[in-house]
Every structure is written in C-alpha cells, then in structure tokens.
Coordinates of C-alpha atoms in Angstrom, one line a residue:
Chain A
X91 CA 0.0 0.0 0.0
X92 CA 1.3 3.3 -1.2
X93 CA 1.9 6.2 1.6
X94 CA 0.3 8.8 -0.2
X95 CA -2.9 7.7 -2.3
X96 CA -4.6 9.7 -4.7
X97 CA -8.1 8.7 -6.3
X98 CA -9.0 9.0 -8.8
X99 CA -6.4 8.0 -10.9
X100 CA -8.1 9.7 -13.5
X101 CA -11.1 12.3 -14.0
X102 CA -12.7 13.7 -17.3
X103 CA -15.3 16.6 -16.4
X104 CA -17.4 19.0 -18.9
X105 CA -16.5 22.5 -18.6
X106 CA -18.0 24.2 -15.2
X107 CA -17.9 21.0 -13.2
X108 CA -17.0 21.3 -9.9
X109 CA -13.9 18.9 -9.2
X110 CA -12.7 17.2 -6.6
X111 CA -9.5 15.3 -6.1
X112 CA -8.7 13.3 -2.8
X113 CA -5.7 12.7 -1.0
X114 CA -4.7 9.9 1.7
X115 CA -1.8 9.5 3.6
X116 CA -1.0 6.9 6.2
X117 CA 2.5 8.9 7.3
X118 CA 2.9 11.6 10.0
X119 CA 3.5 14.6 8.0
X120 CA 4.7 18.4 8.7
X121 CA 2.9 19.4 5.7
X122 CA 1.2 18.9 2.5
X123 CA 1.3 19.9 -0.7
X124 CA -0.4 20.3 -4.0
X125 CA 1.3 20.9 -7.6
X126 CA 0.1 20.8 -11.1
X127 CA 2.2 19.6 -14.2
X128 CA 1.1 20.2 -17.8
X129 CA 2.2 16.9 -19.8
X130 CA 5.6 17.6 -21.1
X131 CA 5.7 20.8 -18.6
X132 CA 7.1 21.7 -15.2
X133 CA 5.4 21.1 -12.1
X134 CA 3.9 24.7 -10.2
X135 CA 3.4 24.5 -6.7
X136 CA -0.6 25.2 -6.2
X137 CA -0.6 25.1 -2.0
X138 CA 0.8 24.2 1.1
X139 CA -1.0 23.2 3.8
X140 CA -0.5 22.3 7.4
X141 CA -4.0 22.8 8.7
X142 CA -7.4 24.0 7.7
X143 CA -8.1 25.5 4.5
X144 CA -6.7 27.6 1.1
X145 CA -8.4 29.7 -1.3
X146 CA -7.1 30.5 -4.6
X147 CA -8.9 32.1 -7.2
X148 CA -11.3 28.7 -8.1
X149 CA -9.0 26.4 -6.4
X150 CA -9.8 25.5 -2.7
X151 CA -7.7 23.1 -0.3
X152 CA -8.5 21.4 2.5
X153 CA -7.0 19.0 5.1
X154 CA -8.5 17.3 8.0
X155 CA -4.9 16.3 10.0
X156 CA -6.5 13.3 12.2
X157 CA -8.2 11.4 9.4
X158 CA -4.7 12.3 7.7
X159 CA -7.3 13.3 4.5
X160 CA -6.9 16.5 2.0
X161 CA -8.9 17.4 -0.8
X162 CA -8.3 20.3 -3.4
X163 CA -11.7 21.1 -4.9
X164 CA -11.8 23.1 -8.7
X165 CA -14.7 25.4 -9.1
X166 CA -16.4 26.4 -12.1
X167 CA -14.0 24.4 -14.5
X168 CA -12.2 25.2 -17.7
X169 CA -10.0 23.1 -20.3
X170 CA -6.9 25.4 -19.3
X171 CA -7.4 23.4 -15.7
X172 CA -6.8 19.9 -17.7
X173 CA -3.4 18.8 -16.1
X174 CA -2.4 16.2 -13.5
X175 CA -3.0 16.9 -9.6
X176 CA -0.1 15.7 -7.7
X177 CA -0.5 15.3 -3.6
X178 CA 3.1 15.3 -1.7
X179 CA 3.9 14.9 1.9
X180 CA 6.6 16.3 3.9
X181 CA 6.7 13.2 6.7
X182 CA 7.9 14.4 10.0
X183 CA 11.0 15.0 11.1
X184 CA 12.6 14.6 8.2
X185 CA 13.1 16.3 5.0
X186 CA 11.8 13.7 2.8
X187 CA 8.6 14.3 0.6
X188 CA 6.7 11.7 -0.7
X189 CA 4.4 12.0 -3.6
X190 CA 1.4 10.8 -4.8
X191 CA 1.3 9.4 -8.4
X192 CA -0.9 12.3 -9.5
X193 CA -4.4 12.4 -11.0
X194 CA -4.7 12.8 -14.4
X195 CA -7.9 15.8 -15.2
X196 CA -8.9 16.5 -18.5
X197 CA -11.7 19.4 -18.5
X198 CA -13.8 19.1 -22.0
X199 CA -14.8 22.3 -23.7
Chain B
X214 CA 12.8 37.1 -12.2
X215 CA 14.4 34.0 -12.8
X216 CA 13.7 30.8 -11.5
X217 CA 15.0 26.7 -11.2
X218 CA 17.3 26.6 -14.1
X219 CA 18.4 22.7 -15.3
X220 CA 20.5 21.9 -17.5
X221 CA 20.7 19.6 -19.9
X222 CA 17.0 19.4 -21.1
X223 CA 17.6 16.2 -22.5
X224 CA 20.3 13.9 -22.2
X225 CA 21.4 10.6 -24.1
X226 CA 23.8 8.0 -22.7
X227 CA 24.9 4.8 -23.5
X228 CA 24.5 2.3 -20.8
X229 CA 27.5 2.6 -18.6
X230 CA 28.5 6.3 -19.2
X231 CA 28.6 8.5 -16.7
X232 CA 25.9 11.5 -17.1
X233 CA 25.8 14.8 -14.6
X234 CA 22.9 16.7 -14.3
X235 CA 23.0 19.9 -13.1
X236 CA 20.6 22.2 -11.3
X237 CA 20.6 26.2 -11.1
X238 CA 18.3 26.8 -7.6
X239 CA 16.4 30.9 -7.5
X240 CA 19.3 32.8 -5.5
X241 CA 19.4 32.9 -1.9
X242 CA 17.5 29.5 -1.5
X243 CA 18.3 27.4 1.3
X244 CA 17.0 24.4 0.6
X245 CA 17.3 22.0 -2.7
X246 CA 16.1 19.1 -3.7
X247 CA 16.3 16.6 -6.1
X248 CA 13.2 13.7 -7.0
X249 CA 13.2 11.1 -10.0
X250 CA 10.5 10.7 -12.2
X251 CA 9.4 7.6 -13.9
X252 CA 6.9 8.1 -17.0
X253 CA 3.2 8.0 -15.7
X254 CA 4.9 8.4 -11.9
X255 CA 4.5 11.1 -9.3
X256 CA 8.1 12.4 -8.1
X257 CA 10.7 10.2 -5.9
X258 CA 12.4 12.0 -3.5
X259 CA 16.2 11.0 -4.2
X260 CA 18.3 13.7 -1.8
X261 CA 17.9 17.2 0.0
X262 CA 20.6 20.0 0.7
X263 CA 20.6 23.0 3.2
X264 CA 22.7 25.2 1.5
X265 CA 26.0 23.0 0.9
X266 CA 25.2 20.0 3.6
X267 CA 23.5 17.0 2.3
X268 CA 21.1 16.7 4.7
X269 CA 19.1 13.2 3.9
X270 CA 20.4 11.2 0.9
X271 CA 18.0 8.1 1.7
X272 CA 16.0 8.2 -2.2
X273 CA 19.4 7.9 -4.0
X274 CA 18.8 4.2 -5.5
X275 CA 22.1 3.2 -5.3
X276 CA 25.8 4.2 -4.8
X277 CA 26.0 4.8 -8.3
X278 CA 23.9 8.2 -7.5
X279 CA 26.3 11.4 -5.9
X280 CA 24.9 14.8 -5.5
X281 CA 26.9 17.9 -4.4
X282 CA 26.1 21.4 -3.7
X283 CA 29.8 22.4 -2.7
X284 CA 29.1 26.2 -2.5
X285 CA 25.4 26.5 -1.3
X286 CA 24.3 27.6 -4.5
X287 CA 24.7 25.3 -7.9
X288 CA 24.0 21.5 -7.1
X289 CA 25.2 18.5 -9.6
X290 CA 23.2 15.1 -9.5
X291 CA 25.6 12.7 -10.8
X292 CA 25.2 9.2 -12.1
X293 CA 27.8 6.7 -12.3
X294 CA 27.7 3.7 -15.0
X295 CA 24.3 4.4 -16.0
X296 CA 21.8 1.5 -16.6
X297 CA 18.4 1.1 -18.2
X298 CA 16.4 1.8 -15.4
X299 CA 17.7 5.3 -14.7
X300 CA 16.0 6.5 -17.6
X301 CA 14.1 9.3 -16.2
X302 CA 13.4 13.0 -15.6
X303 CA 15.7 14.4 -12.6
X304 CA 13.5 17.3 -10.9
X305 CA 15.3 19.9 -9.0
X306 CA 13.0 21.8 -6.7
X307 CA 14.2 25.1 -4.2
X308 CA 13.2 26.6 -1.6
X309 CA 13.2 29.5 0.5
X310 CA 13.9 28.1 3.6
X311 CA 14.4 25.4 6.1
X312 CA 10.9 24.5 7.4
X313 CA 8.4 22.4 5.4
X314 CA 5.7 25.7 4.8
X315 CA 7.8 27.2 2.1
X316 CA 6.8 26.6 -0.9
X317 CA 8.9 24.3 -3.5
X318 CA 9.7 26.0 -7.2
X319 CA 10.4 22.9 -9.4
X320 CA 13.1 23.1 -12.2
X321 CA 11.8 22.1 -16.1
X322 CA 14.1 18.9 -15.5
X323 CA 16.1 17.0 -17.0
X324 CA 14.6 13.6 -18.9
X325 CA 17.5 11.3 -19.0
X326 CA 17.5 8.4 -21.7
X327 CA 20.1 5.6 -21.2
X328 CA 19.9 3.6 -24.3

C-alpha cells in the first residue's frame, strides 16, 4: 500500500464542473502539498497546507490532520485546468517528501 | 525574475556512461532538492541540501547516484555507469527556507534516456 494515495487516478469533467480530487496518507506529515504539471511541462506548486483550508482564485484546499485526509476542490471548470493533480507529503522529522502518483484531469470544452 | 534553471533538457547515454545533471536553484535558497521521475509516476524524493550539507540522501537508488552542492548555490546530481532503469526525468526543486511551509519551485528537468 502506497503512503500517499490519490483517487481517482483519473477524471474527465465537462466544462464548469465542480472537481474534486482526494488525497490519503497513512505517514505523519509536517505538511502537505499540492502541484500541477502540464504533460511535457514543469510542475507549479498550487498550495501548502499544514491545517485547515486555502483559497485561490477557483482552487480550494483542505486537510483534515486526524483522518490524515486532504482534498483540493476546482470550481467552475475550464480546459486550461486539464493537467495532473499531484498530492506530496513532507513526513515528520525529516526532509523527505513523498508523492502521490498524480491524477490525471482532462476538462472538455 | 528568474527561476529553477536545469541543464541539460535532455540527455542521451549509453548504458554505462557517466551523465551529470545539473541544477541552477532561484538565489538565496536554502533548501534544494532533487526527485526522479518515472513516465506515468508522481516524483521520488532521491536527496535534500541546506545550503551546501547534504542533509538526507535516503531516495538515492544506489551508490552509483552522488549529488553535491559544494558552495550552497549550484548543485550537480551525478550518475555513475548508468543502466536502463535510470532512464528518467531528474526534478530539482528550491526553496526559500528550512521548514516544510515554504513553498517548492520545481526546475523544467532534465529527462535522461540511457539507451
């Protein structure tokens, strides 16, 4: 079993869905992160979180620190959004990330 | 301004060349990091520097993987009698400072093909 679990693997939406992508992790952690990566692109860090929540223009995060759960929620979608969604864990005490293996979002016009 | 600079893009190698991989962190970063990445695969955490020390090398695969930041600055992943299965793309990722809450800025990579 992986330490950090995404689901889904992969998510098509029509345009102005609202989107949610879920992350589980079964490590202690001093924080959490979301990126993005475009295929054949870098990856852009999107949040850090530690507790609570994160509001960025249409992207929201949350994470819920005893259920070790976070979600990052995609309002009012657009094609531009179509990327993958990568979840990564700082475990504690250490200075070793861990990553999820993404989910892939494509965002039909 | 400017930001993770790799370099190369793209590199070929025989099998059992040796290939180094460097990575250009945003100035006055603290902290750098390198990850592998397998096609269709999140990011492997391989090694981490504060400034020049090499703080946790526990992701490097094997001894055939050596990373250096001598100066605090410029770091250079190296890989020693390369095989098949290091064919990836080497991430280098910075950061501000020390503590986990500072945000990462990821290099373009470099994919790495060992033929």
């Amino acid at each position: 079993k992986n330490e950090v679990e995404q689901s889904p693997q992969n998510l098509t939406a029509q345009e102005g869905e609202f989107i949610t992508i879920n992350c589980s992790y079964s490590v202690g952690i001093s924080a959490l992160h979301w990126l993005q990566q475009h295929p054949g692109g870098g990856i852009v860090s999107l949040f850090m979180l530690s507790s609570g929540k994160k509001k960025h223009g249409r992207l929201i995060a949350t994470i819920n620190i005893q259920e070790k759960h976070s979600s990052l929620h995609i309002t009012a979608s657009h094609p531009r959004d179509s990327a993958v969604y990568i979840c990564a864990v700082r475990t504690s005490g250490t200075y070793k990330y861990i990553f999820g293996t993404g989910t892939r979002l494509k965002v039909l016009a | 301004g400017a930001g993770v600079s790799q370099s190369p893009r793209y590199k070929v190698a025989k099998r059992g060349q040796d290939v180094a991989l460097r990575c250009d962190p945003i100035s006055g970063h603290v902290s750098l990091f390198w990850y592998q990445q397998a096609l269709g695969q999140g990011p492997e955490f391989l090694t981490y520097f504060q400034n020049e020390a090499q703080l946790d090398k526990s992701g490097l695969p094997s001894d055939r993987f050596f990373a250096e930041r001598p100066e605090g600055s410029v770091s250079t992943l190296k890989i020693q009698r390369t095989q098949q299965e290091d064919s990836a793309v080497y991430l280098c990722a910075s950061s501000l400072g020390r503590r986990s809450n500072y945000e990462q800025y990821f290099g373009p990579g470099t994919r790495l093909t060992v033929t």
